[in-house]
Backbone as a printed PyTorch tensor [residue, N CA C, xyz], in Angstrom:
tensor([[[ -49.3110,  -13.9890, -121.4680],
         [ -48.2560,  -14.1810, -120.4950],
         [ -47.1470,  -15.0280, -121.1350]],

        [[ -45.9510,  -14.5360, -121.0910],
         [ -44.8400,  -15.2990, -121.6920],
         [ -44.1280,  -16.1160, -120.6130]],

        [[ -43.1290,  -16.8630, -120.9960],
         [ -42.4200,  -17.7830, -120.1070],
         [ -41.6830,  -17.0400, -118.9960]],

        [[ -41.1000,  -15.9010, -119.3360],
         [ -40.3480,  -15.1320, -118.3390],
         [ -41.2700,  -14.6380, -117.2100]],

        [[ -42.4370,  -14.1510, -117.5540],
         [ -43.3860,  -13.6680, -116.5570],
         [ -43.9320,  -14.8220, -115.7100]],

        [[ -44.1450,  -15.9780, -116.3310],
         [ -44.6130,  -17.1460, -115.5840],
         [ -43.5720,  -17.5900, -114.5610]],

        [[ -42.3160,  -17.5750, -114.9580],
         [ -41.2440,  -17.9530, -114.0300],
         [ -41.1340,  -16.9500, -112.8810]],

        [[ -41.3440,  -15.6860, -113.1730],
         [ -41.3070,  -14.6690, -112.1280],
         [ -42.3910,  -14.9360, -111.0770]],

        [[ -43.6200,  -15.2060, -111.5380],
         [ -44.7130,  -15.4960, -110.6180],
         [ -44.4340,  -16.7580, -109.8070]],

        [[ -43.8840,  -17.7530, -110.4520],
         [ -43.5720,  -19.0150, -109.7850],
         [ -42.5380,  -18.7890, -108.6760]],

        [[ -41.5130,  -18.0010, -108.9510],
         [ -40.4830,  -17.7100, -107.9510],
         [ -41.0450,  -16.9040, -106.7840]],

        [[ -41.8770,  -15.9230, -107.0670],
         [ -42.4300,  -15.0990, -105.9870],
         [ -43.3510,  -15.9210, -105.0750]],

        [[ -44.1010,  -16.8500, -105.6470],
         [ -44.9830,  -17.6940, -104.8390],
         [ -44.1610,  -18.6260, -103.9580]],

        [[ -43.1190,  -19.2440, -104.5020],
         [ -42.2790,  -20.1430, -103.6900],
         [ -41.5270,  -19.3580, -102.6100]],

        [[ -41.1320,  -18.1370, -102.9100],
         [ -40.4500,  -17.3050, -101.9170],
         [ -41.3850,  -16.9870, -100.7520]],

        [[ -42.6390,  -16.6590, -101.0480],
         [ -43.6220,  -16.3970,  -99.9910],
         [ -43.8500,  -17.6390,  -99.1360]],

        [[ -43.9310,  -18.8250,  -99.7730],
         [ -44.1270,  -20.0710,  -99.0380],
         [ -42.9640,  -20.3470,  -98.0910]],

        [[ -41.7380,  -20.1300,  -98.5650],
         [ -40.5690,  -20.3530,  -97.7230],
         [ -40.5290,  -19.3910,  -96.5420]],

        [[ -40.8810,  -18.1380,  -96.7760],
         [ -40.9150,  -17.1700,  -95.6820],
         [ -41.9420,  -17.5700,  -94.6260]],

        [[ -43.0990,  -18.0530,  -95.0570],
         [ -44.1280,  -18.4860,  -94.1170],
         [ -43.6680,  -19.6970,  -93.3050]],

        [[ -42.9850,  -20.6420,  -93.9530],
         [ -42.4780,  -21.8210,  -93.2450],
         [ -41.4220,  -21.4340,  -92.2180]],

        [[ -40.5310,  -20.5080,  -92.5900],
         [ -39.5040,  -20.0510,  -91.6440],
         [ -40.1510,  -19.3770,  -90.4330]],

        [[ -41.1540,  -18.5700,  -90.6750],
         [ -41.8470,  -17.8980,  -89.5710],
         [ -42.5210,  -18.9300,  -88.6690]],

        [[ -43.1550,  -19.9460,  -89.2530],
         [ -43.8360,  -20.9790,  -88.4860],
         [ -42.8480,  -21.7660,  -87.6350]],

        [[ -41.6900,  -22.1260,  -88.1830],
         [ -40.6690,  -22.8530,  -87.4040],
         [ -40.1750,  -22.0160,  -86.2330]],

        [[ -40.0390,  -20.7320,  -86.4670],
         [ -39.4990,  -19.8420,  -85.4350],
         [ -40.4760,  -19.6610,  -84.2730]],

        [[ -41.7770,  -19.5260,  -84.5730],
         [ -42.7710,  -19.2420,  -83.5450],
         [ -43.7150,  -20.4060,  -83.2710]],

        [[ -43.3140,  -21.6150,  -83.6460],
         [ -44.1830,  -22.7750,  -83.5040],
         [ -44.5570,  -23.0410,  -82.0420]],

        [[ -43.6030,  -22.9660,  -81.1450],
         [ -43.8620,  -23.2340,  -79.7330],
         [ -44.8180,  -22.2270,  -79.1290]],

        [[ -44.7670,  -20.9900,  -79.5550],
         [ -45.6170,  -19.9460,  -78.9910],
         [ -47.0590,  -20.0430,  -79.4670]],

        [[ -47.3020,  -20.6780,  -80.6030],
         [ -48.6560,  -20.7390,  -81.1590],
         [ -49.5610,  -21.6880,  -80.3800]],

        [[ -48.9850,  -22.7250,  -79.7590],
         [ -49.8120,  -23.6920,  -79.0510],
         [ -50.2750,  -23.1700,  -77.6940]],

        [[ -49.5970,  -22.1550,  -77.1400],
         [ -49.9670,  -21.6080,  -75.8380],
         [ -50.9250,  -20.4280,  -76.0110]],

        [[ -51.8710,  -20.3010,  -75.1010],
         [ -52.7260,  -19.1080,  -75.1730],
         [ -51.9210,  -17.8750,  -74.7700]],

        [[ -52.2670,  -16.7330,  -75.2850],
         [ -51.5070,  -15.5280,  -74.9410],
         [ -51.6500,  -15.1990,  -73.4570]],

        [[ -50.5620,  -14.7590,  -72.8630],
         [ -50.5710,  -14.4160,  -71.4410],
         [ -51.3260,  -13.1080,  -71.2330]],

        [[ -52.1290,  -13.0670,  -70.1780],
         [ -52.8890,  -11.8520,  -69.8810],
         [ -52.0490,  -10.9410,  -69.0000]],

        [[ -52.3050,   -9.6820,  -69.1750],
         [ -51.6080,   -8.7180,  -68.3370],
         [ -52.2640,   -8.6870,  -66.9650]],

        [[ -51.4280,   -8.7210,  -65.9320],
         [ -51.9630,   -8.6670,  -64.5750],
         [ -51.9570,   -7.2510,  -64.0350]],

        [[ -51.2890,   -6.3580,  -64.7170],
         [ -51.2510,   -4.9770,  -64.2690],
         [ -52.5790,   -4.2980,  -64.5860]],

        [[ -53.0270,   -3.5050,  -63.6610],
         [ -54.2390,   -2.7340,  -63.8960],
         [ -53.8680,   -1.4070,  -64.5140]],

        [[ -54.7210,   -0.9560,  -65.3580],
         [ -54.4950,    0.3480,  -65.9480],
         [ -54.7380,    1.4160,  -64.8990]],

        [[ -53.9320,    2.4060,  -64.9180],
         [ -54.0450,    3.4710,  -63.9420],
         [ -55.1500,    4.4310,  -64.3670]],

        [[ -56.1010,    4.6510,  -63.4850],
         [ -57.2210,    5.5350,  -63.7670],
         [ -56.8200,    6.9520,  -63.3790]],

        [[ -56.9930,    7.9030,  -64.2850],
         [ -56.6320,    9.2770,  -63.9160],
         [ -57.5660,    9.8080,  -62.8300]],

        [[ -57.0100,   10.5280,  -61.8930],
         [ -57.7980,   11.0920,  -60.8080],
         [ -57.7680,   12.6080,  -60.8850]],

        [[ -58.8390,   13.2010,  -60.4140],
         [ -58.9270,   14.6510,  -60.4010],
         [ -58.2290,   15.1940,  -59.1620]],

        [[ -57.6930,   16.3830,  -59.2390],
         [ -57.0500,   16.9530,  -58.0550],
         [ -58.0960,   17.2610,  -56.9820]],

        [[ -57.6820,   17.2260,  -55.7180],
         [ -58.5870,   17.4740,  -54.6040],
         [ -58.9110,   18.9660,  -54.5260]],

        [[ -60.1930,   19.2520,  -54.4560],
         [ -60.6500,   20.6330,  -54.3420],
         [ -61.4410,   20.7400,  -53.0490]],

        [[ -61.0810,   21.6900,  -52.1970],
         [ -61.7750,   21.8820,  -50.9380],
         [ -63.0600,   22.6590,  -51.2140]],

        [[ -64.1860,   21.9730,  -51.1030],
         [ -65.4810,   22.5500,  -51.4470],
         [ -65.8980,   23.6080,  -50.4260]],

        [[ -65.5920,   23.3740,  -49.1690],
         [ -66.0110,   24.3100,  -48.1180],
         [ -65.3750,   25.6810,  -48.3140]],

        [[ -64.0870,   25.7090,  -48.6510],
         [ -63.4400,   27.0120,  -48.8430],
         [ -63.9900,   27.7200,  -50.0750]],

        [[ -64.3230,   26.9580,  -51.1060],
         [ -64.9050,   27.5780,  -52.2950],
         [ -66.2840,   28.1430,  -51.9970]],

        [[ -67.1100,   27.3890,  -51.2460],
         [ -68.4400,   27.8810,  -50.8990],
         [ -68.3530,   29.1300,  -50.0400]],

        [[ -67.4070,   29.1470,  -49.1260],
         [ -67.2390,   30.3220,  -48.2680],
         [ -66.8490,   31.5400,  -49.0950]],

        [[ -65.9710,   31.3530,  -50.0730],
         [ -65.5530,   32.4610,  -50.9300],
         [ -66.7150,   32.9680,  -51.7730]],

        [[ -67.5470,   32.0710,  -52.2800],
         [ -68.6990,   32.4650,  -53.0870],
         [ -69.7210,   33.2090,  -52.2250]],

        [[ -69.9340,   32.7380,  -51.0080],
         [ -70.8930,   33.3980,  -50.1170],
         [ -70.4320,   34.8010,  -49.7400]],

        [[ -69.1330,   34.9750,  -49.5780],
         [ -68.6140,   36.3060,  -49.2610],
         [ -68.8720,   37.2780,  -50.4080]],

        [[ -68.7320,   36.7840,  -51.6300],
         [ -68.9540,   37.6430,  -52.7980],
         [ -70.4340,   37.9740,  -52.9830]],

        [[ -71.3030,   36.9840,  -52.8570],
         [ -72.7210,   37.1650,  -53.1450],
         [ -73.5600,   37.4810,  -51.9170]],

        [[ -73.0710,   37.1770,  -50.7700],
         [ -73.8920,   37.2660,  -49.5650],
         [ -74.4930,   35.9040,  -49.2970]],

        [[ -74.9370,   35.6100,  -48.1130],
         [ -75.4380,   34.2690,  -47.7920],
         [ -76.8580,   34.0870,  -48.3300]],

        [[ -77.1190,   32.9650,  -49.0070],
         [ -78.4710,   32.7110,  -49.5120],
         [ -79.3850,   32.2280,  -48.3870]],

        [[ -80.6740,   32.4400,  -48.5770],
         [ -81.6460,   32.0240,  -47.5650],
         [ -81.8570,   30.5120,  -47.6330]],

        [[ -82.5420,   29.9730,  -46.6170],
         [ -82.7920,   28.5330,  -46.5520],
         [ -83.6770,   28.0730,  -47.7060]],

        [[ -84.6420,   28.8840,  -48.1020],
         [ -85.5330,   28.5210,  -49.2120],
         [ -84.7470,   28.3640,  -50.5090]],

        [[ -83.8060,   29.2960,  -50.7430],
         [ -82.9970,   29.2120,  -51.9560],
         [ -82.1180,   27.9710,  -51.9350]],

        [[ -81.5960,   27.6150,  -50.7680],
         [ -80.7730,   26.4070,  -50.6500],
         [ -81.6000,   25.1710,  -50.9730]],

        [[ -82.8530,   25.1180,  -50.4700],
         [ -83.7090,   23.9720,  -50.7370],
         [ -84.0600,   23.8760,  -52.2180]],

        [[ -84.3540,   25.0090,  -52.8500],
         [ -84.6700,   25.0150,  -54.2820],
         [ -83.4720,   24.5450,  -55.0910]],

        [[ -82.2750,   25.0100,  -54.7090],
         [ -81.0610,   24.6080,  -55.4170],
         [ -80.8040,   23.1140,  -55.2670]],

        [[ -81.0200,   22.5740,  -54.0490],
         [ -80.7700,   21.1430,  -53.8370],
         [ -81.7650,   20.2960,  -54.6280]],

        [[ -83.0260,   20.7320,  -54.7060],
         [ -84.0330,   20.0000,  -55.4870],
         [ -83.6740,   20.0590,  -56.9720]],

        [[ -83.2500,   21.2120,  -57.4510],
         [ -82.8780,   21.3580,  -58.8620],
         [ -81.6460,   20.5240,  -59.1830]],

        [[ -80.6810,   20.4530,  -58.2500],
         [ -79.4840,   19.6500,  -58.4830],
         [ -79.8060,   18.1700,  -58.5290]],

        [[ -80.7850,   17.7160,  -57.7380],
         [ -81.1790,   16.3090,  -57.7570],
         [ -81.8700,   15.9510,  -59.0670]],

        [[ -82.6740,   16.8590,  -59.6050],
         [ -83.4150,   16.5740,  -60.8240],
         [ -82.5730,   16.7860,  -62.0710]],

        [[ -81.5780,   17.6540,  -62.0060],
         [ -80.7740,   17.9910,  -63.1830],
         [ -80.0220,   16.7980,  -63.7600]],

        [[ -79.3520,   15.9450,  -62.9500],
         [ -78.6370,   14.8230,  -63.5650],
         [ -79.5600,   13.8590,  -64.2950]],

        [[ -80.7500,   13.6280,  -63.7460],
         [ -81.6880,   12.7180,  -64.4050],
         [ -82.1370,   13.3050,  -65.7390]],

        [[ -82.3760,   14.6040,  -65.7840],
         [ -82.8020,   15.2520,  -67.0200],
         [ -81.6550,   15.2890,  -68.0250]],

        [[ -80.4170,   15.4940,  -67.5420],
         [ -79.2750,   15.6200,  -68.4360],
         [ -78.9340,   14.2940,  -69.1100]],

        [[ -79.2000,   13.1740,  -68.4560],
         [ -78.8390,   11.8780,  -69.0140],
         [ -79.8280,   11.3990,  -70.0630]],

        [[ -81.0330,   11.9010,  -70.0450],
         [ -82.0570,   11.4250,  -70.9620],
         [ -82.3450,   12.4650,  -72.0410]],

        [[ -82.4150,   12.0000,  -73.2750],
         [ -82.8020,   12.8680,  -74.3830],
         [ -84.3170,   12.9410,  -74.4970]],

        [[ -84.9960,   12.0260,  -73.8210],
         [ -86.4460,   11.9170,  -73.9100],
         [ -87.1100,   12.7570,  -72.8240]],

        [[ -88.2220,   13.3350,  -73.1580],
         [ -88.9970,   14.0780,  -72.1660],
         [ -89.5700,   13.1060,  -71.1440]],

        [[ -89.8150,   13.5560,  -69.9050],
         [ -90.3620,   12.6410,  -68.8970],
         [ -91.7840,   12.2070,  -69.2410]],

        [[ -92.1230,   11.0020,  -68.8080],
         [ -93.4370,   10.4290,  -69.0640],
         [ -94.4290,   11.0260,  -68.0760]],

        [[ -95.6480,   11.2730,  -68.5350],
         [ -96.6720,   11.8210,  -67.6490],
         [ -97.0410,   10.7870,  -66.5820]],

        [[ -97.4380,   11.2230,  -65.4010],
         [ -97.7800,   10.2700,  -64.3270],
         [ -98.9250,    9.3300,  -64.6860]],

        [[ -99.8920,    9.8120,  -65.4910],
         [-101.0170,    8.9420,  -65.8690],
         [-100.5420,    7.7740,  -66.7300]],

        [[ -99.6440,    8.0640,  -67.6640],
         [ -99.1360,    7.0050,  -68.5440],
         [ -98.2280,    6.0690,  -67.7590]],

        [[ -97.4170,    6.6200,  -66.8520],
         [ -96.5410,    5.7900,  -66.0330],
         [ -97.3550,    4.8520,  -65.1450]],

        [[ -98.5170,    5.2970,  -64.6800],
         [ -99.3740,    4.4600,  -63.8240],
         [ -99.8600,    3.2330,  -64.5890]],

        [[-100.0400,    3.3580,  -65.9050],
         [-100.4700,    2.2130,  -66.7150],
         [ -99.4420,    1.0790,  -66.6650]],

        [[ -98.1910,    1.4320,  -66.5340],
         [ -97.1120,    0.4400,  -66.5350],
         [ -97.2220,   -0.5220,  -65.3630]],

        [[ -97.6700,   -0.0290,  -64.2180],
         [ -97.7130,   -0.8370,  -63.0080],
         [ -99.0950,   -1.4260,  -62.7280]],

        [[-100.0020,   -1.3600,  -63.6740],
         [-101.3570,   -1.8370,  -63.4680],
         [-101.5990,   -3.0830,  -64.3140]],

        [[-101.4570,   -4.2560,  -63.7300],
         [-101.7740,   -5.5060,  -64.4250],
         [-100.6010,   -6.0830,  -65.1950]],

        [[-100.9100,   -7.0940,  -66.0360],
         [ -99.9110,   -7.8210,  -66.8090],
         [-100.1630,   -7.6440,  -68.3000]],

        [[ -99.1060,   -7.7880,  -69.0840],
         [ -99.2340,   -7.6690,  -70.5400],
         [-100.1140,   -8.7690,  -71.1120]],

        [[-100.0940,   -9.9260,  -70.4660],
         [-100.8890,  -11.0570,  -70.9390],
         [-102.3820,  -10.7320,  -70.9180]],

        [[-102.7820,   -9.8680,  -69.9980],
         [-104.1850,   -9.4630,  -69.8760],
         [-104.4650,   -8.1740,  -70.6350]],

        [[-103.5880,   -7.7650,  -71.5220],
         [-103.6760,   -6.4950,  -72.2580],
         [-103.6930,   -5.3030,  -71.3060]],

        [[-102.9160,   -5.3850,  -70.2580],
         [-102.7490,   -4.2930,  -69.3050],
         [-101.2580,   -4.1050,  -69.0740]],

        [[-100.9050,   -3.2680,  -68.1280],
         [ -99.5060,   -3.0980,  -67.7480],
         [ -98.6530,   -2.5490,  -68.8680]],

        [[ -97.5880,   -3.2580,  -69.1590],
         [ -96.6270,   -2.8170,  -70.1750],
         [ -97.2780,   -2.6700,  -71.5410]],

        [[ -98.2000,   -3.5490,  -71.8620],
         [ -98.8940,   -3.5030,  -73.1440],
         [ -99.6260,   -2.1690,  -73.3230]],

        [[-100.4240,   -1.7720,  -72.3220],
         [-101.1530,   -0.5050,  -72.3970],
         [-100.2020,    0.6870,  -72.3830]],

        [[ -99.1350,    0.5760,  -71.5800],
         [ -98.1490,    1.6540,  -71.4880],
         [ -97.5210,    1.9160,  -72.8560]],

        [[ -97.0960,    0.8530,  -73.5330],
         [ -96.4750,    1.0160,  -74.8480],
         [ -97.4600,    1.5320,  -75.8820]],

        [[ -98.7200,    1.0990,  -75.7990],
         [ -99.7430,    1.6210,  -76.7180],
         [ -99.9360,    3.1140,  -76.5170]],

        [[ -99.9730,    3.5550,  -75.2440],
         [-100.1570,    4.9730,  -74.9440],
         [ -98.9510,    5.7860,  -75.4130]],

        [[ -97.7530,    5.2390,  -75.2700],
         [ -96.5420,    5.9440,  -75.7110],
         [ -96.4750,    6.0190,  -77.2320]],

        [[ -97.0420,    5.0060,  -77.9030],
         [ -97.0080,    4.9730,  -79.3570],
         [ -97.9210,    6.0380,  -79.9650]],

        [[ -98.9290,    6.4650,  -79.2240],
         [ -99.8530,    7.4730,  -79.7430],
         [ -99.1760,    8.8270,  -79.9100]],

        [[ -98.1260,    9.0720,  -79.1240],
         [ -97.3990,   10.3390,  -79.2390],
         [ -96.3250,   10.2070,  -80.3050]],

        [[ -96.1260,   11.2740,  -81.0510],
         [ -95.0890,   11.2770,  -82.0670],
         [ -93.7220,   11.5820,  -81.4660]],

        [[ -92.6560,   11.4030,  -82.2390],
         [ -91.3070,   11.6600,  -81.7270],
         [ -91.0990,   13.1020,  -81.2830]],

        [[ -91.7400,   14.0570,  -81.9590],
         [ -91.5420,   15.4570,  -81.5760],
         [ -92.1930,   15.7670,  -80.2310]],

        [[ -93.1590,   14.9480,  -79.7980],
         [ -93.7630,   15.1340,  -78.4850],
         [ -92.9800,   14.4030,  -77.4040]],

        [[ -92.2610,   13.3330,  -77.7790],
         [ -91.5190,   12.5430,  -76.8070],
         [ -90.0940,   13.0470,  -76.5800]],

        [[ -89.5080,   13.6870,  -77.5820],
         [ -88.1180,   14.1260,  -77.4910],
         [ -88.0170,   15.6400,  -77.6180]],

        [[ -86.9470,   16.1960,  -77.0510],
         [ -86.7230,   17.6390,  -77.1080],
         [ -86.2590,   18.0700,  -78.4980]],

        [[ -85.4450,   17.2560,  -79.1330],
         [ -84.8620,   17.5820,  -80.4270],
         [ -84.6760,   16.2850,  -81.2070]],

        [[ -84.5370,   16.3520,  -82.5480],
         [ -84.3550,   15.1200,  -83.3280],
         [ -83.0090,   14.4670,  -83.0170]],

        [[ -83.0230,   13.1660,  -82.7070],
         [ -81.7930,   12.4700,  -82.3490],
         [ -80.9910,   12.0490,  -83.5750]],

        [[ -81.6720,   11.7450,  -84.6620],
         [ -80.9640,   11.3450,  -85.8790],
         [ -81.3100,   12.3050,  -87.0070]],

        [[ -80.4850,   12.3190,  -88.0250],
         [ -80.7140,   13.2500,  -89.1320],
         [ -81.9800,   12.8990,  -89.9120]],

        [[ -82.3860,   11.6440,  -89.9020],
         [ -83.6010,   11.2670,  -90.6260],
         [ -84.8530,   11.8030,  -89.9360]],

        [[ -84.7570,   12.1470,  -88.6500],
         [ -85.9010,   12.7060,  -87.9480],
         [ -86.1660,   14.1480,  -88.3510]],

        [[ -85.2220,   14.8070,  -89.0150],
         [ -85.4250,   16.2000,  -89.4250],
         [ -86.5700,   16.3200,  -90.4210]],

        [[ -86.7850,   15.2820,  -91.2290],
         [ -87.8760,   15.2960,  -92.1920],
         [ -89.1690,   15.0180,  -91.4440]],

        [[ -90.0290,   15.9980,  -91.3850],
         [ -91.3090,   15.8220,  -90.7190],
         [ -91.2810,   16.1760,  -89.2490]],

        [[ -90.1600,   16.7140,  -88.7450],
         [ -90.1100,   17.1050,  -87.3260],
         [ -91.0580,   18.2770,  -87.1000]],

        [[ -91.9210,   18.1660,  -86.1380],
         [ -92.9440,   19.1790,  -85.8170],
         [ -93.8590,   19.4300,  -87.0120]],

        [[ -94.1820,   18.3870,  -87.7670],
         [ -95.0270,   18.5400,  -88.9560],
         [ -96.4490,   18.9270,  -88.5720]],

        [[ -96.8750,   18.5420,  -87.3810],
         [ -98.2360,   18.8700,  -86.9810],
         [ -98.4400,   20.3720,  -86.8290]],

        [[ -97.3590,   21.1440,  -86.6620],
         [ -97.4790,   22.5970,  -86.5860],
         [ -97.7220,   23.2160,  -87.9630]],

        [[ -97.1950,   22.5800,  -89.0160],
         [ -97.2620,   23.1460,  -90.3610],
         [ -98.4960,   22.7000,  -91.1540]],

        [[ -98.9630,   21.4940,  -90.9320],
         [-100.0400,   20.9290,  -91.7450],
         [-101.3670,   21.0770,  -91.0160]],

        [[-102.3770,   21.4990,  -91.7670],
         [-103.7150,   21.6200,  -91.2110],
         [-104.5910,   20.5320,  -91.8260]],

        [[-105.1200,   19.6440,  -91.0100],
         [-105.9810,   18.5880,  -91.5050],
         [-107.4340,   19.0200,  -91.3450]],

        [[-108.1830,   18.9290,  -92.4450],
         [-109.6000,   19.2870,  -92.4010],
         [-110.4150,   18.1220,  -92.9390]],

        [[-111.6210,   18.0410,  -92.4870],
         [-112.5440,   17.0380,  -93.0030],
         [-113.0060,   17.5020,  -94.3760]],

        [[-112.9430,   16.6310,  -95.3840],
         [-113.3850,   17.0450,  -96.7100],
         [-114.8880,   17.3140,  -96.7220]],

        [[-115.2970,   18.2770,  -97.5260],
         [-116.6920,   18.7030,  -97.5690],
         [-117.6400,   17.6380,  -98.0810]],

        [[-117.2630,   16.8980,  -99.1140],
         [-118.1830,   15.9390,  -99.7260],
         [-117.6210,   14.5230,  -99.7170]],

        [[-116.7760,   14.2000,  -98.7510],
         [-116.2900,   12.8340,  -98.6030],
         [-115.1120,   12.4760,  -99.4860]],

        [[-114.5790,   13.4110, -100.2510],
         [-113.4220,   13.1260, -101.0880],
         [-112.3200,   14.1120, -100.7340]],

        [[-111.1080,   13.7010, -101.0130],
         [-109.9820,   14.5680, -100.6940],
         [-109.0880,   14.7110, -101.9120]],

        [[-108.6660,   15.9180, -102.1930],
         [-107.8090,   16.1730, -103.3520],
         [-106.3640,   16.3800, -102.9030]],

        [[-105.9570,   15.6800, -101.8600],
         [-104.6250,   15.8650, -101.3010],
         [-103.5430,   15.4970, -102.3070]],

        [[-103.6940,   14.3540, -102.9930],
         [-102.6810,   13.9300, -103.9580],
         [-102.6450,   14.8870, -105.1350]],

        [[-103.7920,   15.2990, -105.5950],
         [-103.8440,   16.1780, -106.7540],
         [-103.1670,   17.5150, -106.4770]],

        [[-103.4210,   18.0990, -105.3260],
         [-102.8410,   19.4080, -105.0220],
         [-101.3670,   19.3120, -104.6690]],

        [[-100.9310,   18.2030, -104.1020],
         [ -99.5400,   18.0920, -103.6720],
         [ -98.6270,   17.5300, -104.7490]],

        [[ -99.1750,   16.7720, -105.7050],
         [ -98.3300,   16.0270, -106.6300],
         [ -98.3300,   16.6080, -108.0460]],

        [[ -99.5060,   16.9000, -108.5770],
         [ -99.5830,   17.3450, -109.9670],
         [ -99.2480,   18.8280, -110.1070]],

        [[ -98.9610,   19.2170, -111.3340],
         [ -98.6610,   20.6280, -111.6080],
         [ -99.9310,   21.4670, -111.5160]],

        [[ -99.7240,   22.7520, -111.3260],
         [-100.8800,   23.6350, -111.1860],
         [-101.6530,   23.7680, -112.4980]],

        [[-100.9430,   23.7090, -113.6190],
         [-101.6210,   23.9030, -114.8930],
         [-101.9130,   22.5760, -115.5920]],

        [[-102.1380,   21.5280, -114.8290],
         [-102.5370,   20.2630, -115.4110],
         [-101.3860,   19.3000, -115.5780]],

        [[-101.7370,   18.0890, -115.9850],
         [-100.7300,   17.0510, -116.1470],
         [ -99.9660,   17.2630, -117.4450]],

        [[-100.6930,   17.5480, -118.5000],
         [-100.0590,   17.6670, -119.8030],
         [ -99.6240,   19.1030, -120.0380]],

        [[ -98.4510,   19.2340, -120.5950],
         [ -97.9670,   20.5770, -120.8940],
         [ -98.4490,   20.9970, -122.2860]],

        [[ -98.1810,   22.2120, -122.6400],
         [ -98.5910,   22.7550, -123.9230],
         [ -97.8110,   22.0450, -125.0390]],

        [[ -98.4920,   21.5070, -126.0680],
         [ -97.7710,   20.7970, -127.1290],
         [ -96.9000,   21.7620, -127.9470]],

        [[ -95.7390,   21.2650, -128.2990],
         [ -94.8020,   22.0320, -129.1360],
         [ -94.9960,   21.6610, -130.5980]],

        [[ -94.4390,   22.4460, -131.4880],
         [ -94.5720,   22.2040, -132.9240],
         [ -93.8500,   20.9310, -133.3490]],

        [[ -92.7390,   20.6270, -132.7120],
         [ -91.9670,   19.4440, -133.1160],
         [ -92.4110,   18.1810, -132.3750]],

        [[ -93.5300,   18.2200, -131.6150],
         [ -94.0530,   17.0680, -130.9050],
         [ -94.8920,   16.1700, -131.8020]],

        [[ -95.2650,   16.6310, -132.9780],
         [ -96.1470,   15.8820, -133.8570],
         [ -95.4350,   14.6370, -134.3730]],

        [[ -96.1870,   13.5720, -134.5220],
         [ -95.6300,   12.3240, -135.0570],
         [ -95.7230,   12.3450, -136.5730]],

        [[ -94.6920,   11.8930, -137.2040],
         [ -94.6650,   11.8550, -138.6810],
         [ -95.1090,   10.5240, -139.2070]]])
């Protein structure tokens, strides 16, 4: 670094300092006060009014009037649909849910037993589809893998899955010899 470049850096640093001081003098009074909050509320967009009765009447004219049984089935399905749509998880069985309300965790009952029972199921049994990309590895693995009891108490799982079919060592080449 020569003298000319050093002077350039020195001037640029002092110029930045002066600009900061000028800004501070100009806005000094505003810095001590907290920022004022807006009292205006944001306007929430609203949907246009749709007359449901006229739409239902038009649909009934096209399709014909549904029976009372169909109306009841539709109302039951509409009540259950929002709950199903909000959850990615399959519903809990009533037997497992009953464990939640039976006793206290301190006594190894209640929530403790409920969580143990839920832990026994894998993610593919609890969810409809993988929620994260890391769940794709091994999703529904129980369908693909067959577990068997080994015949003589040993298992060759690592050997068959990891090593090559024709052994660990490959065929020696002519130039593999040590000199």
